[in-house]
JSON list of C-alpha atoms in Angstrom, two decimals:
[
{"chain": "A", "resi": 1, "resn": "UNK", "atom": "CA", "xyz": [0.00, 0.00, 0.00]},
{"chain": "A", "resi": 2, "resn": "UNK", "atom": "CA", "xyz": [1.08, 3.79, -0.74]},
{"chain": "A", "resi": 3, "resn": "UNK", "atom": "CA", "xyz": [2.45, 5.92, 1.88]},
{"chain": "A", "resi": 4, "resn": "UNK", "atom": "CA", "xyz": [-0.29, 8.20, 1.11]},
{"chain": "A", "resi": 5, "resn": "UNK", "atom": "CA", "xyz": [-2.93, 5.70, 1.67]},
{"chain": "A", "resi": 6, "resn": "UNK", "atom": "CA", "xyz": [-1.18, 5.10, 5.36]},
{"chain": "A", "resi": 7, "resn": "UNK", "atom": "CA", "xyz": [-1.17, 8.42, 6.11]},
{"chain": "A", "resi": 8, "resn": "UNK", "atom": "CA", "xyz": [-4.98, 8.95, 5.08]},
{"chain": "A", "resi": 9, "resn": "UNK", "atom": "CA", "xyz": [-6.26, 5.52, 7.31]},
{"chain": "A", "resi": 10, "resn": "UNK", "atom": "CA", "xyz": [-4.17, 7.32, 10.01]},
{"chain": "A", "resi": 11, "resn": "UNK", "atom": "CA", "xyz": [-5.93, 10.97, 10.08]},
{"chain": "A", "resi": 12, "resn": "UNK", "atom": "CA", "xyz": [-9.24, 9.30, 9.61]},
{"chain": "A", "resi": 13, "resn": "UNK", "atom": "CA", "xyz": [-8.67, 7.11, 12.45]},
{"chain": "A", "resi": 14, "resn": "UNK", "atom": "CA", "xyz": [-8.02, 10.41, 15.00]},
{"chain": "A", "resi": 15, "resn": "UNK", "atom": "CA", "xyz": [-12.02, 11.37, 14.20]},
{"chain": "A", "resi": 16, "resn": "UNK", "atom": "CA", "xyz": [-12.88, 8.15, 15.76]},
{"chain": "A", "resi": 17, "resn": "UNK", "atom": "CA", "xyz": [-12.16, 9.81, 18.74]},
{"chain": "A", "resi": 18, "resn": "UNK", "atom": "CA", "xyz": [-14.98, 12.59, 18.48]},
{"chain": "A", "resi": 19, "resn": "UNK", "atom": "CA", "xyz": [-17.13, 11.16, 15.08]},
{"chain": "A", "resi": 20, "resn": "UNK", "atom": "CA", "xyz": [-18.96, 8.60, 13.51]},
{"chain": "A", "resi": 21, "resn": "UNK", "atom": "CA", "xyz": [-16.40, 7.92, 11.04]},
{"chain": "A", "resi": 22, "resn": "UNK", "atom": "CA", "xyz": [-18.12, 6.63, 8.45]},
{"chain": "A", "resi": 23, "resn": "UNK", "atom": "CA", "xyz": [-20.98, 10.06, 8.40]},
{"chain": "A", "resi": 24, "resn": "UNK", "atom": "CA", "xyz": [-17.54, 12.36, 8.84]},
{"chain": "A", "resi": 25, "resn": "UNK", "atom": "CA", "xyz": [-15.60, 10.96, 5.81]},
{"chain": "A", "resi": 26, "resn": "UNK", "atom": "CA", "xyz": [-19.42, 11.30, 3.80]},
{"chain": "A", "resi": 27, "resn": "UNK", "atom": "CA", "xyz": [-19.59, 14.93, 5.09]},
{"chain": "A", "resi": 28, "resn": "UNK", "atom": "CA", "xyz": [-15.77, 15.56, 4.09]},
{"chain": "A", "resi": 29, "resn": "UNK", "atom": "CA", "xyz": [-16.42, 14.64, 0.63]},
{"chain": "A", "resi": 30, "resn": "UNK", "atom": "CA", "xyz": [-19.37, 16.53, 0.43]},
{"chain": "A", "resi": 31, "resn": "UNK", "atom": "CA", "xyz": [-17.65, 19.64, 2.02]},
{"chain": "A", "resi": 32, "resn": "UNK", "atom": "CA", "xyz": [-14.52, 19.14, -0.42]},
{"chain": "A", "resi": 33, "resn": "UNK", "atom": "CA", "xyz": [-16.57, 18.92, -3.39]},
{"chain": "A", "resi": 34, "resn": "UNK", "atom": "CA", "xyz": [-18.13, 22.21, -2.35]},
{"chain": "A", "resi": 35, "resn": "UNK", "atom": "CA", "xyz": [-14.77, 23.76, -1.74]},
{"chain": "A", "resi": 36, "resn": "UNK", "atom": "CA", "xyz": [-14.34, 22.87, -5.30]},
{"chain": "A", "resi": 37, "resn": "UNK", "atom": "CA", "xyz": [-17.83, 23.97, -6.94]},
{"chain": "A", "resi": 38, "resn": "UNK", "atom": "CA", "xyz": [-19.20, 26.49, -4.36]},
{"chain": "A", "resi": 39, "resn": "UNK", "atom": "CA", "xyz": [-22.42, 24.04, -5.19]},
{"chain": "A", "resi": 40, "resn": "UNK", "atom": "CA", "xyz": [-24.24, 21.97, -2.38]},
{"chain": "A", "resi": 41, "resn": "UNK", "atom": "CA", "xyz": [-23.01, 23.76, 0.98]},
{"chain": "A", "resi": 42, "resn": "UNK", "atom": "CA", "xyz": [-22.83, 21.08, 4.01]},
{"chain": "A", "resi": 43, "resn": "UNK", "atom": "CA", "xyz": [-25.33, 22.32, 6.57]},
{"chain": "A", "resi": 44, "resn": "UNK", "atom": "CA", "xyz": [-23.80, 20.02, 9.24]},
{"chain": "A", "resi": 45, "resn": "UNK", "atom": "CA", "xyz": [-21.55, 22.24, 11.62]},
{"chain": "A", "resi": 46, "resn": "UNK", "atom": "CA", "xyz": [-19.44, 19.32, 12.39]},
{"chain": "A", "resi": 47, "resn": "UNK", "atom": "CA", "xyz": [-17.34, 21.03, 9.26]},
{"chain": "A", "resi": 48, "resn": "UNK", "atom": "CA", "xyz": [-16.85, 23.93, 10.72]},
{"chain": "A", "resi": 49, "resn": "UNK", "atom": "CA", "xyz": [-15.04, 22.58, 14.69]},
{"chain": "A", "resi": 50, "resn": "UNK", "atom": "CA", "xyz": [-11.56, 22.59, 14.81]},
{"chain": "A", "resi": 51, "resn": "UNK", "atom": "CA", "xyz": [-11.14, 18.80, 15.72]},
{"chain": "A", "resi": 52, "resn": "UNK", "atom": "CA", "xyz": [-12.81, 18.34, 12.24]},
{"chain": "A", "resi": 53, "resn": "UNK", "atom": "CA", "xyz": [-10.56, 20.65, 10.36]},
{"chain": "A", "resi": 54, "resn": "UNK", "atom": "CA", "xyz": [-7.56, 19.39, 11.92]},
{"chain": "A", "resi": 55, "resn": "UNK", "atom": "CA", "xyz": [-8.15, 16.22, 10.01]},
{"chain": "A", "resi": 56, "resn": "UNK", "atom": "CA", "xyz": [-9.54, 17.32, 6.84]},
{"chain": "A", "resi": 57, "resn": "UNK", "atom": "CA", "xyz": [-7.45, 19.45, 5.49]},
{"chain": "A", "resi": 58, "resn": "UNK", "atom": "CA", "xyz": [-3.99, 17.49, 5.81]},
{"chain": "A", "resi": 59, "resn": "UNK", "atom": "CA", "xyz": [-6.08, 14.59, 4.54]},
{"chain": "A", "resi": 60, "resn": "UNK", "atom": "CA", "xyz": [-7.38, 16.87, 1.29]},
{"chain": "A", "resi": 61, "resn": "UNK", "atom": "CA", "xyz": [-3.46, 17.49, 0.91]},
{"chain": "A", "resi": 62, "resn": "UNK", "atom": "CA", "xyz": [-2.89, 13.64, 1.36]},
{"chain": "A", "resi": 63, "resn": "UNK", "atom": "CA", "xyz": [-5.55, 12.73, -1.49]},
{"chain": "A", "resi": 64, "resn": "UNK", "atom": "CA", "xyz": [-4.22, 15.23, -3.89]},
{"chain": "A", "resi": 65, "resn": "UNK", "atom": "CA", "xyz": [-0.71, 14.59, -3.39]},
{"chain": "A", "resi": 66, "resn": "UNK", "atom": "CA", "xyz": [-2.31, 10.83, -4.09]},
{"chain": "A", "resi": 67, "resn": "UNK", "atom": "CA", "xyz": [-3.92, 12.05, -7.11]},
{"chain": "A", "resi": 68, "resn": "UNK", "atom": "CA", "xyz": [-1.57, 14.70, -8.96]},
{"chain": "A", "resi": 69, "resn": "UNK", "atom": "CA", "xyz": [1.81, 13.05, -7.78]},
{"chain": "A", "resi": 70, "resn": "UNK", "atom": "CA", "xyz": [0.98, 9.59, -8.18]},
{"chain": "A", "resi": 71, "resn": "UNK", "atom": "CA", "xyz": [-1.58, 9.31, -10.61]},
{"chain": "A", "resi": 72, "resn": "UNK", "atom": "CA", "xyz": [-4.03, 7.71, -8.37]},
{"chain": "A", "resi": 73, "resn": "UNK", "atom": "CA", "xyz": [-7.73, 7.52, -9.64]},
{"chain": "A", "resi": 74, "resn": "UNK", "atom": "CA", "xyz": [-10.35, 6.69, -7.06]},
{"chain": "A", "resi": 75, "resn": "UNK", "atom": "CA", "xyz": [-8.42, 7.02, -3.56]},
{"chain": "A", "resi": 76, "resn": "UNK", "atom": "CA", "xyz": [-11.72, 7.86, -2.15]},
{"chain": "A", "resi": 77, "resn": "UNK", "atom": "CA", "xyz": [-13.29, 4.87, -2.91]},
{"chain": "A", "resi": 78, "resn": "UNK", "atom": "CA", "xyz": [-10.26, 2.86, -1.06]},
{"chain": "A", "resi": 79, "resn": "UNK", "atom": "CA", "xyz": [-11.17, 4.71, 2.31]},
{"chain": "A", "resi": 80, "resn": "UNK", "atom": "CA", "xyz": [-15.15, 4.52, 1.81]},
{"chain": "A", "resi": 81, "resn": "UNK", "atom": "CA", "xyz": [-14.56, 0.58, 1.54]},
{"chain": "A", "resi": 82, "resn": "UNK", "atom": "CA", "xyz": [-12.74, 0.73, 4.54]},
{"chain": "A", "resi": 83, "resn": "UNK", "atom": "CA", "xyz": [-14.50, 3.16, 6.80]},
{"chain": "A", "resi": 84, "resn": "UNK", "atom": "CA", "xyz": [-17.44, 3.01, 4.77]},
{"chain": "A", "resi": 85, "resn": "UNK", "atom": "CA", "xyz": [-19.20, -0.44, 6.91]},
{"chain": "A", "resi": 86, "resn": "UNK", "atom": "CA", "xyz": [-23.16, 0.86, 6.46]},
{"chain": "A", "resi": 87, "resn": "UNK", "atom": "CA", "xyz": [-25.72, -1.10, 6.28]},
{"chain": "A", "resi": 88, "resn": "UNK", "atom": "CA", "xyz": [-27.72, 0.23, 3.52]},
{"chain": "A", "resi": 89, "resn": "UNK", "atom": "CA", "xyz": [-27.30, -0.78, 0.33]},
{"chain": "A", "resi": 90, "resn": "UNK", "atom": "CA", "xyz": [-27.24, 2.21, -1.55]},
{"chain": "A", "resi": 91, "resn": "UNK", "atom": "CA", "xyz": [-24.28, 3.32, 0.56]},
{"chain": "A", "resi": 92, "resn": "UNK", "atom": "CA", "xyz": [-21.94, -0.13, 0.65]},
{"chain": "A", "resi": 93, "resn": "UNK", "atom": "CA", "xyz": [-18.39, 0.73, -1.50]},
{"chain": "A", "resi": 94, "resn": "UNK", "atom": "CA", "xyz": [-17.02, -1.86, -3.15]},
{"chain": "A", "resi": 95, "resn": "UNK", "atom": "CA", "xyz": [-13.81, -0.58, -4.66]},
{"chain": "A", "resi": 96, "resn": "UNK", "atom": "CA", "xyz": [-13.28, -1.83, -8.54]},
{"chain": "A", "resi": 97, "resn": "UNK", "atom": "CA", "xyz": [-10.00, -3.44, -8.93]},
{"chain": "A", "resi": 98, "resn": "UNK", "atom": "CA", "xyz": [-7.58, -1.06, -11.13]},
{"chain": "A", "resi": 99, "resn": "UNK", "atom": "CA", "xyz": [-7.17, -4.08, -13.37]},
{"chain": "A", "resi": 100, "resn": "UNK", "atom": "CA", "xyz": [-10.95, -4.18, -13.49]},
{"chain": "A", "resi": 101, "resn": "UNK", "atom": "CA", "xyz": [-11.19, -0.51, -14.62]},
{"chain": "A", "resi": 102, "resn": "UNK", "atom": "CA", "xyz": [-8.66, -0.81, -17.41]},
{"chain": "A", "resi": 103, "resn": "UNK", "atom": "CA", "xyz": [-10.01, -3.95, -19.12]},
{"chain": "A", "resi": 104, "resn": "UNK", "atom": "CA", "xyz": [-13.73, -2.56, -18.87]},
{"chain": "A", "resi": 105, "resn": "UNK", "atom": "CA", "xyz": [-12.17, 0.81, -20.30]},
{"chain": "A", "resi": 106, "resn": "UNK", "atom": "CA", "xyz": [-10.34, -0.94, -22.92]},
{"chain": "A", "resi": 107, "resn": "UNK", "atom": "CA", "xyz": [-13.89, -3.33, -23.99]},
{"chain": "A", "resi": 108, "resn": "UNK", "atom": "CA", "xyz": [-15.67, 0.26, -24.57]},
{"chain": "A", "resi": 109, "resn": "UNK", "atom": "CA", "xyz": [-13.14, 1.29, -27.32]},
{"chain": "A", "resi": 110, "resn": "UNK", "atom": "CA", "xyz": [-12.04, 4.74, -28.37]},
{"chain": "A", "resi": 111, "resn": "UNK", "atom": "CA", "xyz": [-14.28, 4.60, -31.22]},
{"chain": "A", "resi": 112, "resn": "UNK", "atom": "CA", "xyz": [-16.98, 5.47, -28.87]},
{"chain": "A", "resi": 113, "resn": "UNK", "atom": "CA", "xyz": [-17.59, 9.50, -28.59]},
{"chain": "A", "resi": 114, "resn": "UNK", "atom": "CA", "xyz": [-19.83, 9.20, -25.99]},
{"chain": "A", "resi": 115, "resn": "UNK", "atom": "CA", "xyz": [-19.52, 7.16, -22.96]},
{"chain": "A", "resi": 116, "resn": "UNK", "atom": "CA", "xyz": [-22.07, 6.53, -20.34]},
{"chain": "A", "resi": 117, "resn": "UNK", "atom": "CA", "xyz": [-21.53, 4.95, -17.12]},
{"chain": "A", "resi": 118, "resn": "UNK", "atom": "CA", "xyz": [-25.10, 3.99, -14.65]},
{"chain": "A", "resi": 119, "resn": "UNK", "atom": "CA", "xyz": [-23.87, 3.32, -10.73]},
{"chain": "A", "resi": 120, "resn": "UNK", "atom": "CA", "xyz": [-20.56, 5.02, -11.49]},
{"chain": "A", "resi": 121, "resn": "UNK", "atom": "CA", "xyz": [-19.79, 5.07, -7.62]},
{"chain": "A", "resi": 122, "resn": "UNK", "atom": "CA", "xyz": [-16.75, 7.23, -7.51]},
{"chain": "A", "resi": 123, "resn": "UNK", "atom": "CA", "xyz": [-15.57, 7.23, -10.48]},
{"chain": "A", "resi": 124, "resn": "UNK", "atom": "CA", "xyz": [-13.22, 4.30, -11.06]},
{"chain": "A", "resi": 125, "resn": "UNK", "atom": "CA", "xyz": [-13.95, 2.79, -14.42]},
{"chain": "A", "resi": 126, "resn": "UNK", "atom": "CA", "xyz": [-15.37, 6.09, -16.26]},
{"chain": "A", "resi": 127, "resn": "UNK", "atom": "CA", "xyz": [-12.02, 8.16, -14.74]},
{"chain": "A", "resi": 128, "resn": "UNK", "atom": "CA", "xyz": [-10.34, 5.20, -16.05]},
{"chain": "A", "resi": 129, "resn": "UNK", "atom": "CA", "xyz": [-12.07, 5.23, -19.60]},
{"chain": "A", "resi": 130, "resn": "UNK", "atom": "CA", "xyz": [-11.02, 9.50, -19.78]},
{"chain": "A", "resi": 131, "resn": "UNK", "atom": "CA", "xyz": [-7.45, 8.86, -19.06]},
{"chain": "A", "resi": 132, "resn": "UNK", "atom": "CA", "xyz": [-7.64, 6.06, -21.78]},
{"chain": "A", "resi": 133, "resn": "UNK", "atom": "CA", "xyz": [-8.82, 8.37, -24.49]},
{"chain": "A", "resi": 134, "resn": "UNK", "atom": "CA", "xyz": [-6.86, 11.26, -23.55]},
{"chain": "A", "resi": 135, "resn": "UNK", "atom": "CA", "xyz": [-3.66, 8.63, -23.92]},
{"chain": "A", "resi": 136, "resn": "UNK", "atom": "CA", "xyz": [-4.99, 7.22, -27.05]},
{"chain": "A", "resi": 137, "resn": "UNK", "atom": "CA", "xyz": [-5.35, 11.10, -27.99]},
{"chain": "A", "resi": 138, "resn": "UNK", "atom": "CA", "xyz": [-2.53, 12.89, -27.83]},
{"chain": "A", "resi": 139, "resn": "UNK", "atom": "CA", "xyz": [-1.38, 13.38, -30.72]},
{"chain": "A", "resi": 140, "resn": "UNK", "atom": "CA", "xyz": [-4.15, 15.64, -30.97]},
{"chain": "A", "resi": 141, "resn": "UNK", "atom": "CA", "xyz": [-3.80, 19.14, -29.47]},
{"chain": "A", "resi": 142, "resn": "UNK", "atom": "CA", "xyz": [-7.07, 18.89, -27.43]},
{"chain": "A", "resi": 143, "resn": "UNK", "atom": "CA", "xyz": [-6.94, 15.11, -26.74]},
{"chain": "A", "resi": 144, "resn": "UNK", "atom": "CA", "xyz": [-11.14, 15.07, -25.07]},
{"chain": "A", "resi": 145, "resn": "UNK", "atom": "CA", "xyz": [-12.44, 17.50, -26.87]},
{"chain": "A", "resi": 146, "resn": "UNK", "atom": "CA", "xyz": [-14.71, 15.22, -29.04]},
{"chain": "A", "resi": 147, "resn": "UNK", "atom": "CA", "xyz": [-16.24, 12.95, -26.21]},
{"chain": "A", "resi": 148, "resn": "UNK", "atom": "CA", "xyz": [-18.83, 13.89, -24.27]},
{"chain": "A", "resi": 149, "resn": "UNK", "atom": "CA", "xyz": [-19.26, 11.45, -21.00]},
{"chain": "A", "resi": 150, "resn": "UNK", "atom": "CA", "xyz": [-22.64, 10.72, -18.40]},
{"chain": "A", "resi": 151, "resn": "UNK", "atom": "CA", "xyz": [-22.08, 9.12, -15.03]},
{"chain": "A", "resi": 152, "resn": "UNK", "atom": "CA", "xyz": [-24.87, 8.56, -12.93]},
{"chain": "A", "resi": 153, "resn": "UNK", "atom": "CA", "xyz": [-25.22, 7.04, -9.08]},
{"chain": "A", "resi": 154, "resn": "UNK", "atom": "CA", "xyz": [-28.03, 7.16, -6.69]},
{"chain": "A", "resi": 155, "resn": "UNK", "atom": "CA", "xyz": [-25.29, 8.22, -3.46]},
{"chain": "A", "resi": 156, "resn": "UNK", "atom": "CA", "xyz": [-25.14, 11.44, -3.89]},
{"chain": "A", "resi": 157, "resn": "UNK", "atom": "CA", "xyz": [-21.15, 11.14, -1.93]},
{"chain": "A", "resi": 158, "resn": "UNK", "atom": "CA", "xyz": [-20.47, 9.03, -4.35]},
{"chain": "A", "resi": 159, "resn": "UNK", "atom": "CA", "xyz": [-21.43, 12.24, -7.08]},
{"chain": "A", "resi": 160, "resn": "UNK", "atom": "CA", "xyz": [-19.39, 14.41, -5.11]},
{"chain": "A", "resi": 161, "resn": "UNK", "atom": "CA", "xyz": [-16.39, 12.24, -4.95]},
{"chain": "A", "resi": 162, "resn": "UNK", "atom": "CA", "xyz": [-16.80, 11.52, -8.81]},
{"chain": "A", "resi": 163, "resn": "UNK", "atom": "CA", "xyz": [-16.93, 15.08, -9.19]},
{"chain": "A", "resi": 164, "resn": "UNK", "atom": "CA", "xyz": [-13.92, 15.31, -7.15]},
{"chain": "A", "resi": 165, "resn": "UNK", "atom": "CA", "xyz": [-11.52, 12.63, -8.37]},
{"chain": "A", "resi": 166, "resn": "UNK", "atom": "CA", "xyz": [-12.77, 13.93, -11.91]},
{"chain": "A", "resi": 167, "resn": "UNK", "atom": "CA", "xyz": [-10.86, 17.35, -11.47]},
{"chain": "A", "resi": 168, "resn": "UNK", "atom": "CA", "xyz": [-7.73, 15.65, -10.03]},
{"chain": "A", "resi": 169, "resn": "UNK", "atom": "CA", "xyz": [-7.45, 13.63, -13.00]},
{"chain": "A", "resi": 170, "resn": "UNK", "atom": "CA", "xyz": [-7.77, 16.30, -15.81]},
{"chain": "A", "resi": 171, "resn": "UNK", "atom": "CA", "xyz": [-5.38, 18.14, -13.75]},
{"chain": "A", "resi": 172, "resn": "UNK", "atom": "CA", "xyz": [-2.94, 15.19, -13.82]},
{"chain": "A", "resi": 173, "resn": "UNK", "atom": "CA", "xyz": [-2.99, 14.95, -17.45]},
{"chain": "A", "resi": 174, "resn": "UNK", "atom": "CA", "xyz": [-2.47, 18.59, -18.20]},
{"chain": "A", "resi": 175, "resn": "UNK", "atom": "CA", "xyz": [0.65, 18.68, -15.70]},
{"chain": "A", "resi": 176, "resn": "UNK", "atom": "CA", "xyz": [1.93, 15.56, -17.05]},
{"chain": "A", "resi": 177, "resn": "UNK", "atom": "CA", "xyz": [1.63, 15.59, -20.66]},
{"chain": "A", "resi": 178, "resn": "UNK", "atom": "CA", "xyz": [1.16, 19.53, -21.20]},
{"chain": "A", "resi": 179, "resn": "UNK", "atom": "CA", "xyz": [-2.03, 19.20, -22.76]},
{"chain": "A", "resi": 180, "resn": "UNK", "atom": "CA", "xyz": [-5.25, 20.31, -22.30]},
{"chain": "A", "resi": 181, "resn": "UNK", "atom": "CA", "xyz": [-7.65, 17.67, -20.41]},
{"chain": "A", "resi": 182, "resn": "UNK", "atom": "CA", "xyz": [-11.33, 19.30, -21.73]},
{"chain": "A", "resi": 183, "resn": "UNK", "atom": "CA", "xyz": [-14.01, 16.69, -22.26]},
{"chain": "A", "resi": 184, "resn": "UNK", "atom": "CA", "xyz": [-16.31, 18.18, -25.17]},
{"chain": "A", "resi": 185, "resn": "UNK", "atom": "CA", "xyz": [-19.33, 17.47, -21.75]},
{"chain": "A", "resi": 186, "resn": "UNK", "atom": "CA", "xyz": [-19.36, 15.72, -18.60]},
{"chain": "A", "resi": 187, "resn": "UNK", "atom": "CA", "xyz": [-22.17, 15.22, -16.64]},
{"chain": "A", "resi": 188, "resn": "UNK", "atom": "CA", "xyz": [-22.79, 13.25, -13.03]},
{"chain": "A", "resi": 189, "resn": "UNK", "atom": "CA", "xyz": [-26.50, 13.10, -11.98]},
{"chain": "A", "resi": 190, "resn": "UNK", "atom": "CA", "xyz": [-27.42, 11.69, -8.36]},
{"chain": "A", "resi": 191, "resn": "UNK", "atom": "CA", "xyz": [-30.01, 9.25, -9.61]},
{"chain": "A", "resi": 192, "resn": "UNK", "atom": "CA", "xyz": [-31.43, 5.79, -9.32]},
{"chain": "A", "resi": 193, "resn": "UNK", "atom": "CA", "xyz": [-30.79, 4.02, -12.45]},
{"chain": "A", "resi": 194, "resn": "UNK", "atom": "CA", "xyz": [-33.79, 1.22, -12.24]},
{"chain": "A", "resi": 195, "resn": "UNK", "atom": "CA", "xyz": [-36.61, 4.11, -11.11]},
{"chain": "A", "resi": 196, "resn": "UNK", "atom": "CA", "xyz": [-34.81, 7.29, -12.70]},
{"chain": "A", "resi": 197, "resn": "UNK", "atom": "CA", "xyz": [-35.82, 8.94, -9.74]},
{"chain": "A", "resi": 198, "resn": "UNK", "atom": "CA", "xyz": [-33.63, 12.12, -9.54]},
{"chain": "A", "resi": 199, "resn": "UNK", "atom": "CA", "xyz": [-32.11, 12.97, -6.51]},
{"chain": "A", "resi": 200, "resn": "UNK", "atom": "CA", "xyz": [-30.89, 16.52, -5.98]},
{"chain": "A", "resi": 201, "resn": "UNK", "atom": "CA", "xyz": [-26.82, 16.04, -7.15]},
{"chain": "A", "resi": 202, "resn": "UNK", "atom": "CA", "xyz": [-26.10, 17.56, -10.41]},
{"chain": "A", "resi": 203, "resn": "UNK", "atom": "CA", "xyz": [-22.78, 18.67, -12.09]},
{"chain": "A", "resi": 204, "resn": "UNK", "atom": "CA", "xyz": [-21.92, 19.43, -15.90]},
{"chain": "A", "resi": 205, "resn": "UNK", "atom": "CA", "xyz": [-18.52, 20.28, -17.21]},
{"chain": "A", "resi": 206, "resn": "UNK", "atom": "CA", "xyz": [-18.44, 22.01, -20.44]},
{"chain": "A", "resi": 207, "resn": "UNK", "atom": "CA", "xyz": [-15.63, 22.85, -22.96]},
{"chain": "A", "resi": 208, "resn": "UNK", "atom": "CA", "xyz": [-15.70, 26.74, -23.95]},
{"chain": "A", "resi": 209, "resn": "UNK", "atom": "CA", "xyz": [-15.35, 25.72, -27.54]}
]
């Protein structure tokens, strides 16, 4: 396991002291993807005590460094499957394998412009599938620019951390390859795939051009 992923298990462990572990790492995500949108303020005040705060923001710094040093693509899903032990259904994480990810990435092929992906938890295997085209891409000087992506889940933490893990890896492309990482659209919608009931989660990422 990665340094990085020791270090986060550790911080999150200190909450245990003071939190529900499980409903603090939910509200983190939450609050981080609002840090990053301005969309979908946390109401709970738990955010805003310093015995929170002490935790979450070297462990934002953790999961970046994760991200945009290392490459990593759904970190957040590896501590919701750990800490994550609830009950209900809708909220149960069951990381997909890396390996997973890249073979299910690899069966959609890059002939496919648009790329949709129901009970998208996190992010894994649709993340996966954008740094897979971008690769596949590069030649060109906007590698995403024609694909337009759709990720749906009913949790709406698992939208947020989607959203989340999302920016992280268009940033990692740009700083690595020193290209643009624009998707032509991408779109995550908090809702339940069998009903199509919408739930209240909603972001869209559009290319200027």
């Amino acid at each position: 396991m990665k340094e990085g992923y020791k270090k986060a298990f550790k911080l999150i462990e200190s909450w245990r002291y003071k939190y529900n572990v499980e409903e603090t790492l939910r509200l983190f995500i939450a609050d981080w993807s609002h840090k990053h949108t301005k969309m979908y303020p946390v109401t709970n005040d738990i955010v805003n005590e310093q015995a929170y705060l002490d935790v979450a923001i070297p462990l934002s710094h953790v999961l970046s460094e994760l991200m945009l040093d290392d490459g990593e693509t759904d970190p957040l899903a590896v501590l919701l499957g750990e800490f994550g032990k609830s009950n209900n259904a809708f909220r149960a994480y069951y990381p997909t394998p890396d390996s997973v990810s890249t073979l299910i990435s690899s069966l959609l092929g890059s002939e496919c412009k648009t790329i949709y992906e129901p009970c998208a938890g996190t992010g894994s295997i649709i993340i996966n599938k954008v740094e897979k085209l971008f690769l596949e891409n590069i030649e060109k000087s906007s590698p995403l620019s024609n694909f337009t992506f759709h990720a749906e889940d009913v949790d709406e933490v698992a939208c947020y951390g989607l959203l989340i893990q999302l920016v992280h890896k268009l940033r990692y492309l740009e700083l690595h390859c020193g290209k643009p990482a624009i998707p032509k659209q991408f779109t995550i919608e908090q809702i339940n795939v069998l009903t199509r009931q919408k739930g209240k989660v909603a972001f869209e990422l559009l290319s200027k051009n």
